[in-house]
CSV table of C-alpha atoms in Angstrom, one decimal:
chain,number,residue,atom,x,y,z
A,1,UNK,CA,5.7,30.0,-20.9
A,2,UNK,CA,5.4,26.3,-21.8
A,3,UNK,CA,6.7,23.7,-19.5
A,4,UNK,CA,9.3,21.7,-21.4
A,5,UNK,CA,11.2,19.9,-18.7
A,6,UNK,CA,10.7,16.7,-16.8
A,7,UNK,CA,7.7,16.0,-14.6
A,8,UNK,CA,8.1,17.7,-11.2
A,9,UNK,CA,7.6,14.5,-9.2
A,10,UNK,CA,10.5,12.6,-10.6
A,11,UNK,CA,10.7,12.1,-14.3
A,12,UNK,CA,8.3,11.2,-17.1
A,13,UNK,CA,6.5,7.9,-17.7
A,14,UNK,CA,9.2,6.4,-19.9
A,15,UNK,CA,11.9,7.0,-17.3
A,16,UNK,CA,9.7,5.2,-14.8
A,17,UNK,CA,9.6,2.2,-17.2
A,18,UNK,CA,13.4,2.1,-17.2
A,19,UNK,CA,13.4,2.2,-13.4
A,20,UNK,CA,11.2,-0.9,-13.5
A,21,UNK,CA,13.8,-2.5,-15.7
A,22,UNK,CA,11.6,-2.5,-18.8
A,23,UNK,CA,13.1,-1.9,-22.2
A,24,UNK,CA,11.0,0.8,-23.8
A,25,UNK,CA,12.0,2.4,-27.0
A,26,UNK,CA,11.5,6.1,-27.2
A,27,UNK,CA,8.4,6.9,-29.3
A,28,UNK,CA,6.8,3.4,-29.1
A,29,UNK,CA,4.8,1.5,-26.6
A,30,UNK,CA,6.1,-1.4,-24.5
A,31,UNK,CA,2.9,-3.2,-25.5
A,32,UNK,CA,3.0,-2.6,-29.2
A,33,UNK,CA,3.1,0.0,-31.9
A,34,UNK,CA,2.3,3.5,-30.7
A,35,UNK,CA,-1.0,4.9,-32.0
A,36,UNK,CA,1.1,7.5,-33.9
A,37,UNK,CA,0.7,11.3,-34.2
A,38,UNK,CA,-2.7,12.2,-32.8
A,39,UNK,CA,-4.1,15.1,-30.8
A,40,UNK,CA,-6.1,12.5,-28.8
A,41,UNK,CA,-3.2,10.4,-27.6
A,42,UNK,CA,0.0,12.5,-27.8
A,43,UNK,CA,1.0,15.5,-25.6
A,44,UNK,CA,-0.5,18.9,-26.3
A,45,UNK,CA,2.0,21.6,-25.5
A,46,UNK,CA,-0.7,24.1,-24.7
A,47,UNK,CA,-2.4,21.8,-22.2
A,48,UNK,CA,-0.2,22.8,-19.3
A,49,UNK,CA,0.6,26.4,-19.8
A,50,UNK,CA,2.6,27.9,-16.9
A,51,UNK,CA,2.6,24.7,-14.9
A,52,UNK,CA,4.4,21.3,-15.1
A,53,UNK,CA,2.3,18.4,-16.3
A,54,UNK,CA,1.4,15.7,-13.7
A,55,UNK,CA,3.0,12.2,-13.7
A,56,UNK,CA,0.9,10.0,-16.0
A,57,UNK,CA,-0.2,7.2,-13.8
A,58,UNK,CA,-3.6,5.7,-12.9
A,59,UNK,CA,-4.7,3.1,-10.3
A,60,UNK,CA,-7.1,0.3,-11.2
A,61,UNK,CA,-9.3,-1.6,-8.8
A,62,UNK,CA,-11.4,-4.7,-9.3
A,63,UNK,CA,-9.3,-6.5,-11.8
A,64,UNK,CA,-9.9,-10.3,-12.4
A,65,UNK,CA,-7.7,-12.4,-10.3
A,66,UNK,CA,-6.2,-14.0,-13.4
A,67,UNK,CA,-5.5,-10.6,-15.1
A,68,UNK,CA,-2.3,-10.3,-17.2
A,69,UNK,CA,-0.5,-7.3,-18.6
A,70,UNK,CA,-2.0,-8.1,-22.0
A,71,UNK,CA,-5.5,-7.7,-20.5
A,72,UNK,CA,-4.6,-4.2,-19.2
A,73,UNK,CA,-3.2,-3.3,-22.6
A,74,UNK,CA,-6.4,-4.3,-24.3
A,75,UNK,CA,-8.5,-2.5,-21.7
A,76,UNK,CA,-6.6,0.7,-22.6
A,77,UNK,CA,-6.3,-0.1,-26.3
A,78,UNK,CA,-4.9,2.8,-28.2
A,79,UNK,CA,-3.1,4.4,-25.3
A,80,UNK,CA,0.7,4.3,-24.9
A,81,UNK,CA,1.3,2.1,-21.9
A,82,UNK,CA,4.8,2.2,-20.4
A,83,UNK,CA,4.4,0.0,-17.3
A,84,UNK,CA,1.8,-2.1,-15.4
A,85,UNK,CA,2.4,-2.9,-11.8
A,86,UNK,CA,0.1,-5.5,-10.2
A,87,UNK,CA,-0.3,-5.1,-6.4
A,88,UNK,CA,0.0,-8.2,-4.1
A,89,UNK,CA,-0.6,-8.7,-0.4
A,90,UNK,CA,1.0,-11.6,1.4
A,91,UNK,CA,1.7,-13.2,-2.0
A,92,UNK,CA,-1.8,-12.9,-3.3
A,93,UNK,CA,-3.1,-10.5,-6.0
A,94,UNK,CA,-5.3,-7.8,-4.6
A,95,UNK,CA,-7.1,-7.0,-7.8
A,96,UNK,CA,-5.4,-3.6,-7.9
A,97,UNK,CA,-2.7,-2.3,-10.3
A,98,UNK,CA,-1.0,0.9,-11.4
A,99,UNK,CA,-0.7,1.8,-15.1
A,100,UNK,CA,1.9,4.3,-16.3
A,101,UNK,CA,1.3,6.1,-19.7
A,102,UNK,CA,3.7,7.8,-22.0
A,103,UNK,CA,2.0,11.2,-21.8
A,104,UNK,CA,-0.1,13.0,-19.1
A,105,UNK,CA,-3.0,13.7,-21.6
A,106,UNK,CA,-3.5,10.0,-21.9
A,107,UNK,CA,-4.6,9.8,-18.2
A,108,UNK,CA,-7.8,11.7,-19.1
A,109,UNK,CA,-8.6,9.2,-21.7
A,110,UNK,CA,-7.8,6.3,-19.4
A,111,UNK,CA,-10.3,7.7,-16.8
A,112,UNK,CA,-13.0,7.4,-19.4
A,113,UNK,CA,-12.7,3.7,-19.0
A,114,UNK,CA,-13.8,3.9,-15.4
A,115,UNK,CA,-16.3,1.2,-14.5
A,116,UNK,CA,-16.0,-0.4,-18.0
A,117,UNK,CA,-15.8,-4.2,-18.1
A,118,UNK,CA,-12.7,-6.4,-18.3
A,119,UNK,CA,-14.3,-9.8,-19.1
A,120,UNK,CA,-17.3,-10.0,-16.7
A,121,UNK,CA,-15.9,-7.6,-14.1
A,122,UNK,CA,-16.1,-3.8,-14.2
A,123,UNK,CA,-12.9,-2.1,-13.4
A,124,UNK,CA,-12.6,1.2,-11.5
A,125,UNK,CA,-9.9,3.7,-12.7
A,126,UNK,CA,-8.6,6.5,-10.5
A,127,UNK,CA,-6.1,9.3,-10.8
A,128,UNK,CA,-2.9,8.4,-8.9
A,129,UNK,CA,0.5,10.0,-8.1
A,130,UNK,CA,4.1,9.1,-8.6
A,131,UNK,CA,4.4,8.7,-4.8
A,132,UNK,CA,1.7,6.1,-4.7
A,133,UNK,CA,3.2,4.2,-7.5
A,134,UNK,CA,6.6,4.3,-5.8
A,135,UNK,CA,5.1,3.0,-2.6
A,136,UNK,CA,3.5,0.2,-4.5
A,137,UNK,CA,6.8,-0.8,-6.0
A,138,UNK,CA,8.4,-0.8,-2.5
A,139,UNK,CA,5.5,-2.9,-1.3
A,140,UNK,CA,6.1,-5.5,-4.0
A,141,UNK,CA,9.7,-5.7,-3.0
A,142,UNK,CA,8.8,-6.4,0.6
A,143,UNK,CA,6.1,-8.9,-0.4
A,144,UNK,CA,8.4,-10.8,-2.7
A,145,UNK,CA,10.9,-11.2,0.1
A,146,UNK,CA,8.2,-12.6,2.4
A,147,UNK,CA,7.7,-9.4,4.3
A,148,UNK,CA,5.0,-6.8,4.5
A,149,UNK,CA,5.4,-3.1,4.2
A,150,UNK,CA,2.8,-2.9,7.0
A,151,UNK,CA,5.3,-4.6,9.4
A,152,UNK,CA,8.5,-3.0,8.1
A,153,UNK,CA,7.8,0.7,7.6
A,154,UNK,CA,5.5,3.2,9.2
A,155,UNK,CA,2.7,4.4,7.0
A,156,UNK,CA,-0.7,5.9,7.0
A,157,UNK,CA,-3.9,3.8,7.3
A,158,UNK,CA,-4.2,1.8,4.2
A,159,UNK,CA,-7.4,0.8,2.3
A,160,UNK,CA,-7.4,-2.6,3.9
A,161,UNK,CA,-6.7,-1.3,7.4
A,162,UNK,CA,-9.7,1.0,6.9
A,163,UNK,CA,-11.8,-2.0,6.3
A,164,UNK,CA,-10.5,-3.6,9.4
A,165,UNK,CA,-11.3,-0.6,11.6
A,166,UNK,CA,-14.8,0.1,10.1
A,167,UNK,CA,-17.8,-0.1,12.3
A,168,UNK,CA,-20.0,-3.1,11.6
A,169,UNK,CA,-23.7,-2.6,11.5
A,170,UNK,CA,-24.7,-6.2,10.3
A,171,UNK,CA,-24.6,-5.3,6.6
A,172,UNK,CA,-21.9,-6.1,4.1
A,173,UNK,CA,-21.5,-5.0,0.5
A,174,UNK,CA,-20.2,-7.6,-1.9
A,175,UNK,CA,-18.4,-6.6,-5.1
A,176,UNK,CA,-17.2,-8.7,-8.1
A,177,UNK,CA,-20.0,-11.2,-8.2
A,178,UNK,CA,-20.6,-13.2,-11.4
A,179,UNK,CA,-23.6,-11.7,-13.2
A,180,UNK,CA,-25.2,-15.2,-13.0
A,181,UNK,CA,-24.8,-15.5,-9.2
A,182,UNK,CA,-28.0,-16.3,-7.3
A,183,UNK,CA,-29.0,-16.2,-3.7
A,184,UNK,CA,-28.1,-19.9,-3.2
A,185,UNK,CA,-24.5,-19.0,-4.3
A,186,UNK,CA,-24.3,-16.3,-1.6
A,187,UNK,CA,-25.6,-18.6,1.0
A,188,UNK,CA,-23.0,-21.2,0.1
A,189,UNK,CA,-20.3,-18.6,0.0
A,190,UNK,CA,-21.1,-17.7,3.7
A,191,UNK,CA,-22.0,-21.4,4.5
A,192,UNK,CA,-20.5,-21.0,8.1
A,193,UNK,CA,-23.1,-18.3,8.9
A,194,UNK,CA,-26.9,-18.7,8.9
A,195,UNK,CA,-28.5,-16.6,6.2
A,196,UNK,CA,-32.0,-16.4,4.7
A,197,UNK,CA,-32.7,-15.5,1.1
A,198,UNK,CA,-34.6,-12.5,2.2
A,199,UNK,CA,-31.4,-11.1,3.7
A,200,UNK,CA,-29.6,-11.0,0.3
A,201,UNK,CA,-30.1,-8.1,-2.1
A,202,UNK,CA,-28.6,-7.9,-5.6
A,203,UNK,CA,-28.3,-4.4,-7.1
A,204,UNK,CA,-29.3,-3.6,-10.7
A,205,UNK,CA,-28.4,-0.9,-13.1
A,206,UNK,CA,-30.8,1.4,-14.8
A,207,UNK,CA,-31.5,-1.2,-17.5
A,208,UNK,CA,-32.4,-3.8,-14.8
A,209,UNK,CA,-29.2,-5.8,-15.3
A,210,UNK,CA,-27.0,-7.1,-12.4
A,211,UNK,CA,-24.1,-4.8,-11.4
A,212,UNK,CA,-22.0,-7.5,-9.9
A,213,UNK,CA,-22.7,-6.1,-6.4
A,214,UNK,CA,-25.0,-7.3,-3.6
A,215,UNK,CA,-25.8,-6.4,0.0
A,216,UNK,CA,-26.2,-9.0,2.7
A,217,UNK,CA,-27.9,-8.4,6.0
A,218,UNK,CA,-26.6,-10.6,8.8
A,219,UNK,CA,-28.3,-11.3,12.1
A,220,UNK,CA,-26.0,-9.0,14.0
A,221,UNK,CA,-22.7,-7.0,13.7
A,222,UNK,CA,-20.7,-9.9,15.1
A,223,UNK,CA,-21.8,-12.1,12.3
A,224,UNK,CA,-20.9,-9.5,9.6
A,225,UNK,CA,-17.5,-8.9,11.2
A,226,UNK,CA,-16.9,-12.7,11.2
A,227,UNK,CA,-18.0,-12.9,7.6
A,228,UNK,CA,-15.2,-10.5,6.6
A,229,UNK,CA,-12.9,-13.5,6.7
A,230,UNK,CA,-14.2,-14.3,3.3
A,231,UNK,CA,-12.9,-11.0,1.8
A,232,UNK,CA,-11.2,-11.7,-1.5
A,233,UNK,CA,-12.0,-15.4,-1.5
A,234,UNK,CA,-13.4,-16.9,-4.7
A,235,UNK,CA,-17.0,-17.7,-5.8
A,236,UNK,CA,-16.5,-19.9,-8.8
A,237,UNK,CA,-13.7,-18.3,-10.7
A,238,UNK,CA,-14.2,-14.8,-9.3
A,239,UNK,CA,-12.7,-13.3,-6.2
A,240,UNK,CA,-15.2,-11.4,-4.1
A,241,UNK,CA,-14.5,-8.2,-2.2
A,242,UNK,CA,-16.4,-7.5,1.0
A,243,UNK,CA,-17.0,-4.0,2.5
A,244,UNK,CA,-18.7,-3.1,5.8
A,245,UNK,CA,-21.8,-1.2,4.9
A,246,UNK,CA,-25.1,0.0,6.5
A,247,UNK,CA,-28.8,-0.2,6.0
A,248,UNK,CA,-28.8,3.4,4.7
A,249,UNK,CA,-26.3,2.5,1.9
A,250,UNK,CA,-28.4,-0.6,1.2
A,251,UNK,CA,-31.6,1.4,0.8
A,252,UNK,CA,-29.9,3.9,-1.4
A,253,UNK,CA,-28.4,1.3,-3.7
A,254,UNK,CA,-31.7,-0.5,-4.1
A,255,UNK,CA,-33.5,2.8,-4.8
A,256,UNK,CA,-31.0,3.6,-7.6
A,257,UNK,CA,-31.9,0.3,-9.4
A,258,UNK,CA,-35.6,0.8,-9.4
């Protein structure tokens, strides 16, 4: 039999838009005119035979710090966007967001935008779940009130807490760099720590172009741990994400770009 009811995890995408106090007309996108009848964009009844369709939400990571809803709508041009939720931490944008679509099938097309550029940054797109989206909404409520969900409700280890607890080997991976960034820019970014140009390694894609990532080798693990204080601080107009890494990951990344 075909599944014709609501999504099993709490309603369809348009109902979620209403819960976020968005006025969404049935059959049209919040961000503009719906693409119209199309197998590519609209639900296929045979796609979920015998099982309920998943909730249509994806998570984005690596968004520009000045990103707006219109930018997300343009990034997913042609898809029926119901809601965009930007994620903040202590009042600052984290570069992450959730995007809810009108139909489950559109998630598959959204995933095809993974690692495509928004401006000069590439954006990662992941499948997500209603529960993650709900948790993010709750987090925004706490953050807007000056609190933090980390302090107010028990929860599993988060992405940032994973960074905090990661073992330091003296190597950090940098993500979100301007394509024009040079070694002098990295040295200035970590100006409180002594670095040499030989310790900075930019990664390239198969065409020999910068990926927006780099690896930095510090004198010791203590220096790399101290350097994490610069996580999500800006270099020029771009915020830079830092991740504890290793010499093995560094070697693999450099080998891929050769």
